[in-house]
Short mmCIF file of C-alpha atoms in Angstrom, two decimals:
data_model
loop_
_atom_site.label_atom_id
_atom_site.label_comp_id
_atom_site.label_asym_id
_atom_site.label_seq_id
_atom_site.Cartn_x
_atom_site.Cartn_y
_atom_site.Cartn_z
CA MET A 1 -17.27 21.95 133.64
CA LEU A 2 -14.06 20.59 134.37
CA TYR A 3 -12.30 24.32 134.62
CA MET A 4 -15.21 25.51 137.38
CA LEU A 5 -13.56 22.18 139.26
CA SER A 6 -10.09 22.86 139.20
CA GLU A 7 -7.42 25.25 140.27
CA LEU A 8 -4.65 24.28 138.44
CA CYS A 9 -3.49 24.18 134.86
CA CYS A 10 -1.49 21.72 133.34
CA THR A 11 1.53 23.86 131.33
CA THR A 12 2.99 21.03 129.62
CA CYS A 13 -0.77 19.88 128.21
CA ASP A 14 -1.36 23.36 126.48
CA ASN A 15 -2.92 24.56 130.13
CA LEU A 16 -5.53 21.47 129.77
CA PRO A 17 -7.48 22.43 133.50
CA VAL A 18 -6.19 19.46 136.02
CA CYS A 19 -8.77 18.04 139.20
CA MET A 20 -6.60 17.15 142.35
CA PRO A 21 -7.03 13.65 141.42
CA CYS A 22 -5.26 13.72 138.06
CA THR A 23 -2.20 15.43 139.59
CA TYR A 24 -1.79 11.93 140.81
CA GLY A 25 -2.52 10.49 137.84
CA GLU A 26 -1.75 11.12 134.35
CA HIS A 27 -0.51 14.63 135.19
CA GLN A 28 1.56 13.68 137.71
CA GLY A 29 5.42 15.09 137.12
CA HIS A 30 3.84 17.80 134.83
CA ASN A 31 4.30 21.42 135.39
CA LEU A 32 0.54 22.31 137.00
CA LYS A 33 0.28 26.54 137.51
CA GLU A 34 -2.37 27.80 139.55
CA VAL A 35 -4.74 29.22 137.65
CA THR A 36 -5.30 32.75 138.89
CA SER A 37 -0.98 33.83 138.22
CA LEU A 38 -1.35 31.53 135.02
CA ALA A 39 -3.88 33.38 133.70
CA LYS A 40 -1.80 37.29 134.60
CA ILE A 41 1.34 36.12 133.26
CA GLN A 42 -0.21 35.28 130.50
CA ARG A 43 -2.13 38.73 130.02
CA GLU A 44 1.02 40.52 130.98
CA MET A 45 2.76 38.63 127.69
CA LEU A 46 -0.29 39.76 125.44
CA ARG A 47 -0.06 42.99 125.98
CA ALA A 48 3.88 43.15 125.43
CA LYS A 49 3.23 41.40 122.31
CA VAL A 50 0.20 44.27 120.90
CA VAL A 51 2.66 47.06 121.95
CA ASP A 52 4.95 45.60 119.72
CA LEU A 53 2.61 44.58 116.96
CA MET A 54 1.34 48.51 116.88
CA GLN A 55 4.99 49.19 115.69
CA TYR A 56 4.51 46.77 112.51
CA LYS A 57 0.77 48.36 111.33
CA LYS A 58 2.48 51.49 110.33
CA LYS A 59 5.15 49.80 108.66
CA ALA A 60 2.45 47.53 106.99
CA TYR A 61 0.00 50.15 105.63
CA LYS A 62 3.14 52.01 104.32
CA MET A 63 4.22 48.61 103.01
CA GLN A 64 0.66 48.90 101.05
CA GLU A 65 1.65 52.13 99.17
CA GLU A 66 5.01 50.74 97.89
CA ILE A 67 3.46 47.54 96.95
CA ARG A 68 0.98 49.88 94.92
CA LYS A 69 3.96 51.97 93.66
CA THR A 70 5.89 49.03 92.90
CA LYS A 71 3.82 47.50 90.74
CA GLY A 72 2.45 50.53 89.08
CA LYS A 73 6.29 50.85 87.62
CA LEU A 74 6.24 47.51 86.77
CA ASP A 75 2.47 47.55 84.38
CA GLN A 76 5.07 50.57 82.69
CA ASN A 77 8.04 48.77 82.70
CA VAL A 78 6.58 46.16 80.99
CA ASN A 79 4.37 47.76 78.78
CA LYS A 80 7.38 50.21 77.82
CA GLU A 81 9.44 46.54 77.33
CA GLU A 82 6.45 45.31 74.88
CA LEU A 83 6.26 48.07 73.04
CA LYS A 84 10.22 48.10 72.37
CA ALA A 85 10.33 44.59 71.57
CA GLN A 86 7.30 45.23 69.13
CA GLU A 87 9.35 47.70 67.42
CA THR A 88 12.58 45.61 67.43
CA LEU A 89 10.11 42.80 66.10
CA GLY A 90 8.95 45.05 63.21
CA ALA A 91 12.28 46.32 62.27
CA GLU A 92 14.36 42.55 62.20
CA GLU A 93 10.84 41.06 60.68
CA LYS A 94 11.49 43.74 57.65
CA ARG A 95 14.68 43.14 57.48
CA ILE A 96 14.54 39.49 57.73
CA LYS A 97 11.83 39.60 55.05
CA GLU A 98 14.25 42.08 52.60
CA GLU A 99 17.18 39.01 53.06
CA ILE A 100 14.05 36.91 52.34
CA ARG A 101 13.82 38.75 48.88
CA ASN A 102 17.31 39.24 47.74
CA ALA A 103 17.91 35.27 48.62
CA GLU A 104 15.20 33.97 46.13
CA GLU A 105 16.06 36.51 43.60
CA GLU A 106 19.85 36.00 44.34
CA LEU A 107 18.88 32.37 44.44
CA LYS A 108 16.93 33.22 40.78
CA ARG A 109 20.05 34.68 39.38
CA LYS A 110 22.23 31.90 40.15
CA GLN A 111 20.13 29.83 38.51
CA ALA A 112 20.23 31.32 35.54
CA GLU A 113 23.54 31.46 35.56
CA LEU A 114 23.82 28.24 36.41
CA GLU A 115 21.13 26.84 33.17
CA GLY A 116 22.87 28.92 31.15
CA GLU A 117 26.64 26.85 31.82
CA VAL A 118 24.65 23.92 31.51
CA LYS A 119 23.22 24.57 28.49
CA ALA A 120 26.31 26.19 26.73
CA LYS A 121 28.17 22.72 28.54
CA THR A 122 25.29 20.68 26.52
CA SER A 123 24.63 22.52 23.29
CA THR A 124 26.82 20.63 21.41
CA ARG A 125 25.45 17.50 22.92
CA LYS A 126 22.44 18.22 22.13
CA LYS A 127 22.57 19.29 18.81
CA ASP A 128 24.32 15.83 18.08
CA LEU A 129 21.84 14.18 19.75
CA LYS A 130 18.99 15.73 17.94
CA LYS A 131 20.59 14.71 14.87
CA LYS A 132 20.79 11.04 15.70
CA MET A 133 17.55 11.64 16.61
CA LYS A 134 17.11 12.57 13.27
CA LYS A 135 18.56 9.83 11.99
CA LEU A 136 16.60 7.43 14.53
CA ARG A 137 13.40 8.13 13.14
CA GLU A 138 14.36 8.21 9.67
CA GLU A 139 15.53 4.80 10.45
CA TYR A 140 11.80 3.66 12.40
CA GLU A 141 9.93 5.15 9.14
CA LEU A 142 12.16 2.83 7.63
CA ILE A 143 11.56 -0.28 10.19
CA CYS A 144 7.97 0.88 9.63
CA GLU A 145 7.48 0.76 6.59
CA GLU A 146 9.42 -2.72 5.77
CA GLU A 147 7.21 -3.79 8.69
CA ARG A 148 3.83 -2.21 6.48
CA ARG A 149 4.95 -3.84 3.48
CA GLU A 150 6.08 -7.39 5.11
CA VAL A 151 2.85 -7.96 6.30
CA LYS A 152 0.85 -6.61 2.77
CA ALA A 153 3.04 -9.40 1.59
CA SER A 154 2.72 -11.98 4.16
CA PHE A 155 -1.26 -11.06 4.34
CA LYS A 156 -1.38 -11.52 0.24
CA LYS A 157 0.46 -14.21 0.45
CA LEU A 158 -1.96 -15.71 3.51
CA GLN A 159 -5.31 -14.20 1.02
CA GLU A 160 -4.15 -16.56 -1.67
CA GLU A 161 -3.50 -19.70 0.74
CA ASN A 162 -7.14 -19.07 2.20
CA LYS A 163 -8.15 -18.43 -1.16
CA ARG A 164 -6.76 -22.04 -2.43
CA GLY A 165 -7.94 -23.35 0.69
CA THR A 166 -11.22 -22.17 -0.02
CA GLU A 167 -11.21 -22.91 -3.17
CA ARG A 168 -10.13 -27.27 -2.13
CA LEU A 169 -13.75 -26.79 0.06
CA GLN A 170 -15.58 -25.77 -2.51
CA GLU A 171 -13.90 -28.68 -4.85
CA GLY A 172 -14.45 -30.70 -1.96
CA LEU A 173 -18.03 -30.00 -1.04
CA CYS A 174 -19.34 -30.34 -4.87
CA VAL A 175 -17.11 -33.89 -5.20
CA LEU A 176 -18.68 -34.60 -1.95
CA ASN A 177 -22.00 -33.51 -3.54
CA ASN A 178 -21.34 -35.23 -6.63
CA GLU A 179 -20.49 -38.82 -4.93
CA ILE A 180 -23.32 -38.08 -2.86
CA LYS A 181 -25.80 -37.83 -5.58
CA GLU A 182 -24.10 -41.03 -7.37
CA LEU A 183 -24.25 -42.52 -4.26
CA LEU A 184 -28.10 -42.27 -3.90
CA THR A 185 -28.10 -43.06 -7.57
CA SER A 186 -26.78 -45.89 -7.02
CA LEU A 187 -28.98 -47.10 -3.40
CA LYS A 188 -32.20 -46.30 -6.00
CA THR A 189 -30.96 -48.32 -8.94
CA GLN A 190 -29.75 -50.84 -6.54
CA LYS A 191 -32.99 -50.65 -4.06
CA ALA A 192 -34.70 -51.29 -7.36
CA GLU A 193 -32.49 -54.32 -8.59
CA GLN A 194 -32.90 -56.38 -5.22
CA ALA A 195 -36.70 -55.34 -4.64
CA ARG A 196 -36.85 -57.38 -7.82
CA LYS A 197 -35.05 -60.15 -7.04
CA ILE A 198 -36.96 -60.40 -3.72
CA ASP A 199 -40.26 -60.00 -5.74
CA GLU A 200 -38.47 -63.01 -7.84
CA LEU A 201 -37.74 -64.67 -4.97
CA SER A 202 -41.19 -64.43 -3.59
CA ASP A 203 -43.36 -65.13 -6.05
CA HIS A 204 -40.21 -68.76 -6.45
CA PHE A 205 -41.79 -69.29 -2.72
CA GLY A 206 -45.00 -68.74 -3.59
CA GLY A 207 -45.15 -71.68 -5.72
CA ILE A 208 -43.04 -74.16 -4.00
CA VAL A 209 -45.63 -73.78 -1.35
CA LYS A 210 -48.65 -74.34 -3.30
CA ARG A 211 -46.49 -76.95 -4.98
CA PHE A 212 -45.71 -77.92 -1.26
CA GLU A 213 -49.41 -77.94 -0.72
CA THR A 214 -50.55 -80.63 -3.40
CA VAL A 215 -47.90 -82.70 -2.20
CA THR A 216 -48.78 -82.95 1.46
CA LYS A 217 -52.85 -83.68 0.15
CA THR A 218 -51.70 -86.16 -2.47
CA VAL A 219 -49.51 -87.73 0.32
CA ASP A 220 -52.69 -88.02 2.66
CA CYS A 221 -55.50 -89.61 0.05
CA ILE A 222 -52.53 -92.05 -0.55
CA HIS A 223 -52.21 -92.69 3.51
CA ALA A 224 -56.16 -92.31 4.04
CA ALA A 225 -56.54 -95.23 0.75
CA GLU A 226 -54.74 -97.94 1.26
CA ASN A 227 -54.84 -98.85 -2.19
CA ASP A 228 -52.02 -101.28 -3.33
CA TRP A 229 -51.91 -101.06 -6.90
CA ALA A 230 -52.52 -97.27 -6.80
CA ASP A 231 -49.78 -96.97 -4.28
CA VAL A 232 -47.34 -98.95 -6.35
CA GLN A 233 -48.10 -96.46 -9.54
CA CYS A 234 -48.21 -92.97 -7.42
CA ILE A 235 -45.82 -92.40 -5.08
CA PRO A 236 -42.80 -92.79 -6.99
CA ASP A 237 -44.01 -90.50 -8.74
CA VAL A 238 -44.64 -88.71 -5.98
CA CYS A 239 -41.49 -88.85 -4.49
CA LYS A 240 -39.98 -87.62 -7.44
CA ALA A 241 -41.92 -84.51 -7.12
CA ILE A 242 -41.29 -84.20 -3.23
CA ASP A 243 -37.29 -84.55 -4.27
CA LEU A 244 -37.72 -81.69 -7.63
CA LEU A 245 -39.23 -79.97 -4.72
CA ARG A 246 -36.59 -80.25 -2.12
CA GLU A 247 -33.90 -79.33 -4.97
CA ASP A 248 -36.32 -76.12 -6.19
CA GLY A 249 -36.59 -75.04 -2.36
CA LYS A 250 -32.96 -75.38 -1.64
CA LYS A 251 -32.06 -73.01 -4.82
CA GLY A 252 -33.91 -70.25 -4.37
CA SER A 253 -32.94 -69.68 -0.37
CA THR A 254 -29.47 -69.80 -1.03
CA GLY A 255 -28.25 -65.71 -1.20
CA LEU A 256 -31.55 -64.26 0.61
CA GLU A 257 -29.73 -63.11 3.20
CA ASN A 258 -27.53 -60.56 0.56
CA LEU A 259 -30.64 -59.25 -0.99
CA SER A 260 -30.90 -57.11 2.01
CA SER A 261 -27.63 -55.03 1.53
CA VAL A 262 -26.04 -52.71 -0.77
CA LYS A 263 -22.72 -51.76 -1.48
CA VAL A 264 -21.70 -48.37 -0.72
CA ARG A 265 -18.32 -46.70 -2.22
CA GLY A 266 -16.73 -44.94 -0.23
CA LEU A 267 -16.54 -41.28 -0.12
CA SER A 268 -13.45 -39.37 -0.48
CA PRO A 269 -12.03 -38.09 3.05
CA ALA A 270 -13.83 -35.15 4.46
CA VAL A 271 -12.43 -31.31 2.72
CA THR A 272 -11.65 -29.38 6.51
CA VAL A 273 -9.59 -26.31 7.39
CA ARG A 274 -6.05 -27.19 7.63
CA ARG A 275 -3.54 -25.08 10.45
CA LYS A 276 -0.11 -25.44 10.31
CA ALA A 277 1.29 -26.93 13.97
CA GLY A 278 4.41 -26.72 15.11
CA ILE A 279 7.09 -29.08 16.21
CA SER A 280 7.87 -29.22 20.35
CA GLU A 281 11.24 -28.18 20.95
CA GLY A 282 12.29 -31.77 22.38
CA VAL A 283 11.76 -35.09 23.25
CA GLU A 284 8.31 -35.08 25.56
CA SER A 285 9.37 -38.34 26.24
CA VAL A 286 10.18 -41.90 25.48
CA ILE A 287 8.07 -45.11 25.60
CA ASP A 288 10.51 -48.07 26.40
CA LEU A 289 9.18 -51.62 24.69
CA PRO A 290 9.70 -53.83 28.13
CA SER A 291 8.00 -56.26 26.19
CA VAL A 292 9.76 -56.59 23.54
CA GLY A 293 12.88 -59.14 23.91
CA ARG A 294 16.30 -58.70 24.55
CA GLY A 295 18.47 -57.99 21.22
CA TRP A 296 14.70 -56.92 19.52
CA TYR A 297 15.12 -54.19 17.40
CA ILE A 298 12.33 -51.20 15.62
CA ASN A 299 12.81 -51.22 12.32
CA ASP A 300 9.68 -49.38 11.35
CA ILE A 301 5.99 -47.92 12.94
CA THR A 302 3.27 -47.32 12.23
CA ALA A 303 -0.42 -46.20 14.29
CA ASN A 304 -3.99 -45.96 13.92
CA LYS A 305 -6.40 -43.59 14.35
CA ASP A 306 -7.36 -45.26 17.93
CA GLY A 307 -3.92 -44.58 18.76
CA SER A 308 -2.45 -47.78 19.11
CA ILE A 309 0.88 -48.31 17.69
CA ALA A 310 2.88 -51.30 15.57
CA VAL A 311 6.43 -52.03 15.68
CA ILE A 312 8.16 -54.16 13.45
CA GLY A 313 11.77 -55.04 13.52
CA ASN A 314 14.19 -58.71 13.99
CA ALA A 315 13.42 -60.77 17.27
CA SER A 316 16.40 -62.94 15.70
CA PRO A 317 18.37 -64.03 13.15
CA ASP A 318 15.13 -66.52 11.83
CA GLN A 319 12.50 -64.05 13.23
CA THR A 320 10.66 -60.90 13.15
CA HIS A 321 7.97 -59.40 15.79
CA LEU A 322 5.33 -57.55 15.61
CA THR A 323 4.29 -55.85 18.53
CA VAL A 324 1.42 -53.51 18.96
CA ILE A 325 1.22 -51.03 21.99
CA ASN A 326 -0.11 -48.01 23.41
CA MET A 327 0.90 -45.18 24.44
CA ARG A 328 2.20 -45.78 27.89
CA GLY A 329 3.86 -48.77 26.32
CA ASP A 330 2.02 -51.72 27.28
CA LEU A 331 1.72 -54.75 24.91
CA LEU A 332 -1.62 -55.03 23.22
CA GLN A 333 -0.31 -58.03 21.01
CA GLN A 334 2.79 -59.63 19.78
CA LYS A 335 3.64 -61.70 16.88
CA VAL A 336 6.53 -63.34 16.00
CA ILE A 337 7.01 -64.43 12.28
CA SER A 338 9.89 -67.03 11.32
CA ILE A 339 11.85 -65.34 8.30
CA SER A 340 13.76 -66.67 5.42
CA ASN A 341 16.62 -63.46 5.59
CA PRO A 342 17.40 -61.87 8.28
CA PHE A 343 19.30 -59.09 6.66
CA CYS A 344 16.65 -57.60 4.68
CA SER A 345 14.14 -54.83 6.07
CA HIS A 346 11.07 -54.91 7.72
CA LYS A 347 8.04 -52.78 7.02
CA CYS A 348 4.60 -52.00 8.51
CA SER A 349 1.46 -49.79 8.02
CA PHE A 350 -2.30 -49.60 9.02
CA LEU A 351 -4.42 -50.96 5.97
CA THR A 352 -8.03 -50.40 8.66
CA GLN A 353 -8.34 -50.14 11.81
CA SER A 354 -7.50 -53.45 12.96
CA GLN A 355 -5.90 -54.98 9.56
CA ILE A 356 -2.10 -54.26 9.32
CA ALA A 357 -0.16 -54.63 6.28
CA ILE A 358 3.68 -55.46 6.92
CA LYS A 359 6.66 -56.78 4.77
CA TYR A 360 9.55 -58.88 5.93
CA GLY A 361 12.14 -61.21 5.47
CA ALA A 362 13.59 -61.05 1.36
CA ASP A 363 9.72 -61.00 -0.16
CA GLU A 364 6.92 -61.84 2.28
CA LEU A 365 3.69 -59.60 2.80
CA GLY A 366 1.76 -60.04 5.08
CA ILE A 367 -2.07 -59.20 6.86
CA TYR A 368 -2.33 -59.25 10.05
CA ASP A 369 -5.97 -58.84 11.97
CA MET A 370 -5.73 -57.24 15.58
CA ARG A 371 -9.15 -58.96 16.10
CA ASP A 372 -8.18 -61.93 15.90
CA GLN A 373 -4.62 -62.13 15.84
CA SER A 374 -4.57 -63.79 12.40
CA LEU A 375 -1.62 -63.48 9.96
CA LYS A 376 -2.54 -63.76 6.40
CA LEU A 377 1.31 -64.80 4.42
CA ALA A 378 2.06 -64.69 0.84
CA THR A 379 5.49 -64.28 -1.15
CA VAL A 380 5.80 -61.50 -3.77
CA ARG A 381 6.18 -64.36 -6.66
CA ASP A 382 2.44 -66.12 -5.10
CA VAL A 383 0.94 -62.56 -6.12
CA MET A 384 2.66 -61.11 -9.01
CA ILE A 385 3.30 -63.02 -11.93
CA ASN A 386 6.50 -62.45 -14.49
CA TRP A 387 8.38 -61.42 -10.51
CA PRO A 388 11.86 -60.33 -11.84
CA SER A 389 14.53 -62.76 -9.96
CA ASN A 390 16.63 -59.34 -9.23
CA GLN A 391 14.21 -57.47 -7.97
CA ARG A 392 13.64 -56.75 -4.39
CA VAL A 393 10.54 -55.75 -1.84
CA ASP A 394 11.93 -52.39 -0.03
CA SER A 395 8.99 -50.60 1.66
CA VAL A 396 4.99 -51.03 2.28
CA THR A 397 2.78 -48.55 2.96
CA THR A 398 -1.67 -48.20 2.27
CA ASP A 399 -4.48 -46.52 0.62
CA PRO A 400 -6.96 -46.80 3.40
CA THR A 401 -9.72 -44.92 1.55
CA ASN A 402 -9.36 -47.05 -1.28
CA GLY A 403 -8.12 -49.97 0.60
CA ASN A 404 -5.31 -50.79 -1.04
CA ILE A 405 -1.94 -51.89 0.03
CA ILE A 406 1.07 -50.46 -2.37
CA VAL A 407 4.62 -52.26 -2.41
CA GLY A 408 7.73 -50.46 -3.58
CA CYS A 409 11.04 -51.80 -5.09
CA ASP A 410 14.73 -51.55 -4.95
CA ASN A 411 13.37 -50.18 -8.98
CA ARG A 412 10.67 -47.87 -10.26
CA ASN A 413 8.15 -50.46 -9.91
CA VAL A 414 5.57 -50.12 -7.43
CA TYR A 415 2.99 -52.93 -7.08
CA VAL A 416 -0.76 -51.98 -5.27
CA LEU A 417 -2.83 -55.17 -4.31
CA ASN A 418 -5.87 -55.39 -2.64
CA ASN A 419 -6.49 -56.09 0.98
CA GLN A 420 -6.86 -59.89 -0.13
CA LEU A 421 -2.94 -59.53 -1.40
CA LYS A 422 -4.00 -59.87 -4.50
CA HIS A 423 -2.49 -57.47 -7.90
CA ILE A 424 -4.12 -54.70 -9.08
CA LYS A 425 -1.75 -52.83 -11.23
CA THR A 426 1.72 -51.85 -11.55
CA ILE A 427 2.88 -48.30 -11.70
CA THR A 428 5.54 -47.18 -13.21
CA LEU A 429 7.77 -44.00 -11.37
CA PRO A 430 8.84 -40.96 -13.19
CA ALA A 431 12.51 -41.64 -14.18
CA GLY A 432 13.88 -38.98 -11.30
CA ILE A 433 13.13 -41.83 -8.80
CA LYS A 434 15.37 -44.17 -8.39
CA TYR A 435 13.34 -46.37 -6.01
CA ALA A 436 10.89 -46.84 -3.54
CA ALA A 437 12.60 -47.52 -0.41
CA HIS A 438 10.56 -45.12 1.72
CA ILE A 439 6.50 -44.40 0.79
CA ALA A 440 3.69 -42.61 1.65
CA MET A 441 0.40 -41.63 0.58
CA HIS A 442 -0.41 -38.35 0.91
CA GLU A 443 -3.68 -36.49 -0.61
CA GLY A 444 -3.99 -39.24 -3.76
CA ALA A 445 -0.71 -39.17 -4.00
CA LEU A 446 2.61 -41.35 -3.29
CA LEU A 447 5.12 -39.93 -1.57
CA VAL A 448 8.60 -41.34 -2.52
CA ARG A 449 11.79 -39.45 -1.65
CA PRO A 450 11.84 -36.36 -2.87
CA PHE A 451 8.90 -36.42 -4.64
CA ALA A 452 5.22 -36.84 -4.88
CA ALA A 453 3.86 -38.82 -7.37
CA THR A 454 0.89 -39.42 -9.23
CA VAL A 455 -0.82 -42.87 -8.99
CA HIS A 456 -3.08 -42.80 -10.97
CA GLY A 457 -2.72 -45.62 -13.94
CA THR A 458 0.19 -47.39 -14.87
CA ALA A 459 2.37 -44.50 -15.79
CA SER A 460 3.17 -42.39 -12.99
CA GLN A 461 4.09 -38.61 -13.08
CA VAL A 462 5.96 -36.09 -10.66
CA LYS A 463 3.52 -33.21 -8.47
CA TYR A 464 5.72 -32.22 -6.64
CA GLU A 465 9.83 -32.49 -5.55
CA PHE A 466 10.66 -32.08 -2.03
CA THR A 467 13.47 -29.19 -1.13
CA LYS A 468 16.50 -31.26 0.81
CA PRO A 469 17.41 -29.56 3.54
CA ASN A 470 21.17 -28.26 4.04
CA ILE A 471 21.82 -28.08 7.83
CA GLY A 472 25.86 -28.06 8.47
CA GLY A 473 26.71 -28.89 5.10
CA HIS A 474 26.17 -32.61 5.67
CA ASP A 475 24.65 -34.31 2.64
CA ARG A 476 21.87 -36.41 4.19
CA TRP A 477 19.23 -38.89 3.42
CA SER A 478 15.12 -39.40 3.80
CA GLU A 479 15.03 -41.97 6.49
CA SER A 480 10.92 -41.93 6.33
CA VAL A 481 8.05 -40.07 5.64
CA CYS A 482 4.81 -39.59 7.08
CA THR A 483 1.97 -36.73 7.32
CA ASP A 484 -0.14 -35.23 9.93
CA GLN A 485 -3.97 -34.87 9.98
CA ASN A 486 -3.88 -31.15 9.11
CA GLY A 487 -2.04 -32.82 5.73
CA TYR A 488 1.49 -31.19 6.61
CA VAL A 489 4.34 -33.80 5.30
CA TYR A 490 7.00 -34.62 7.91
CA MET A 491 10.59 -36.64 6.30
CA LEU A 492 13.53 -37.60 8.22
CA TRP A 493 16.71 -36.53 7.61
CA ARG A 494 19.69 -38.44 8.33
CA ASP A 495 23.38 -37.68 7.26
CA GLY A 496 25.17 -41.05 9.98
CA ARG A 497 25.31 -38.94 13.00
CA ILE A 498 22.51 -36.46 13.05
CA SER A 499 18.67 -37.15 12.53
CA VAL A 500 16.74 -34.11 12.00
CA ILE A 501 12.54 -33.99 11.33
CA VAL A 502 11.63 -31.53 8.62
CA GLN A 503 7.98 -29.91 8.76
CA TYR A 504 7.33 -29.44 5.20
CA SER A 505 4.03 -27.42 2.99
CA ARG A 506 1.29 -29.62 1.74
CA ASP A 507 3.20 -28.94 -1.41
CA GLY A 508 6.62 -29.61 -0.77
CA GLY A 509 7.89 -27.16 -2.06
CA GLN A 510 8.66 -25.65 1.33
CA ILE A 511 10.62 -26.34 4.75
CA GLU A 512 8.13 -25.16 7.14
CA MET A 513 9.83 -26.12 9.94
CA MET A 514 12.86 -28.30 11.05
CA ARG A 515 13.92 -29.85 14.99
CA GLU A 516 17.45 -32.22 15.82
CA VAL A 517 17.15 -34.86 17.32
CA ASP A 518 19.77 -35.42 20.05
CA GLY A 519 21.52 -38.21 21.34
CA TYR A 520 20.23 -40.35 18.90
CA ARG A 521 21.73 -42.15 16.32
CA ASN A 522 19.54 -44.96 15.15
CA ILE A 523 16.49 -43.47 13.84
CA LEU A 524 15.65 -45.45 11.30
CA SER A 525 11.11 -45.29 10.75
CA MET A 526 8.55 -42.12 11.89
CA THR A 527 4.58 -41.94 12.64
CA SER A 528 1.61 -39.55 13.77
CA VAL A 529 -0.46 -40.88 16.01
CA GLN A 530 -3.77 -38.32 17.78
CA THR A 531 -3.91 -39.35 21.02
CA ASN A 532 -6.36 -37.09 23.90
CA GLN A 533 -3.05 -34.68 24.63
CA GLY A 534 -3.47 -33.95 20.56
CA GLU A 535 -1.13 -35.21 17.45
CA LYS A 536 2.26 -36.18 18.32
CA VAL A 537 5.11 -37.72 15.77
CA LEU A 538 6.77 -40.43 16.52
CA LEU A 539 10.34 -41.69 16.02
CA GLY A 540 11.01 -45.20 15.92
CA ASN A 541 14.58 -45.91 17.66
CA TRP A 542 16.83 -49.22 16.36
CA ARG A 543 18.35 -49.85 18.60
CA PRO A 544 17.25 -49.97 22.08
CA ALA A 545 14.05 -50.22 20.95
CA GLN A 546 12.40 -46.97 22.45
CA ILE A 547 10.02 -44.32 20.76
CA LEU A 548 10.39 -41.23 21.03
CA VAL A 549 7.65 -38.45 21.18
CA TYR A 550 7.46 -35.51 19.85
CA GLY A 551 4.43 -33.20 20.17
CA LEU A 552 2.61 -31.15 17.38
CA VAL A 553 1.65 -27.38 19.48
#
């Protein structure tokens, strides 16, 4: 309602109505107009603008027509150009496809030309290669045929070996069966004999008991009667009866403990299928002997089934030592023995799990018992009658199957002793054997370089001969011999510089494997031992006192 009260307008404030008081207030200094005159001026200005606008109205209608025509021409031109572009695209597409087809045909042509050129270049080489391939194929067929023949021959050998092994197993089973029958018959006979003796002893003591009761009653009567004349007449006879009764009682009581036992002859070793084991390429470990004194040596080595190892050697000019250790080199037992001759060899061999047969000094023998550490000693002159004065003991081994000790000399004589060092028999080795320096028992035969000889009776015969290894053209000699649990034979060969372990087949006729011992020049002895890690071959190094361990794999 302000414009109804106002007569002025403020052009500065967009023709805002202004009352009188405001001319001194917020609109003071503004451009104020009387509303009537200002309206008149505004109307005149509007009419001028409308006249001017009407001049452009015709132009605007005309421009719309021109726009419609221009739009139509645009559509025509665009359609024309689109048609032209499509025609051009079709023509170009046709041309390009033609060029692509021509290029592909040209590529194929050039490929064919290239293949022809390359084939022409390689034709000669291909022909040569075909000839070579034909030759190689022929060689390949020859190799295959050779392989087939070799496999057939080797398999035939394996069949023969398997046949022999089977026959040996059957023979062993037959022998074992016969031995068991003999054993059962022997046990039956012994039982009957022992039962007869026990019955006789029972009858004997039954009579003694009756006599004892009679004497007891007689004594009671004498004590009860107290008749002096009767006593002096009867008591001497009663005392004689008592003494006789005591003597008869003693006679019957001896040997009673033996009547409950029977003698059982040992059975032949169990026959098993044997498999070949190879020797490890190098030394698996070295066992030092810290318990051995300084300057002590190893002349020989042996081991039992429990893994205990015994070594023997010089301890001083007048002493030798027998030392028992385990695979770790821990000292188990040790015995120092006085000797008369320090320049003689020392030998040892397990007789049982706890007894070791030894040879030391010039002609001394002994049996060391690990159970009580006792040592039974004897000289060969104590054991053998008419021992030749110029004969020397060179070696000792054992036959655990029969419980015997075998003594080898510096000639063809071999002496068999029992486990009490009592002489059983003397065996004369075949003429081809000069002396028994290094010996071992193997499947009932005596291994003595370079032969295996029989030990039945007193005249020995050669069973087979070992092949001497030829290494580097040097002349070698065997230093020691042992066997493994599968029946393979191992010999230590030396030439003064190098030691070689040679594994032989079970019949000694074939060398299965050889291993040169590097870095050790004083290897004198060898044995085998069963451990938790399998069977091992042990080499005794003379000086320094060490044991070299080789695996059988």
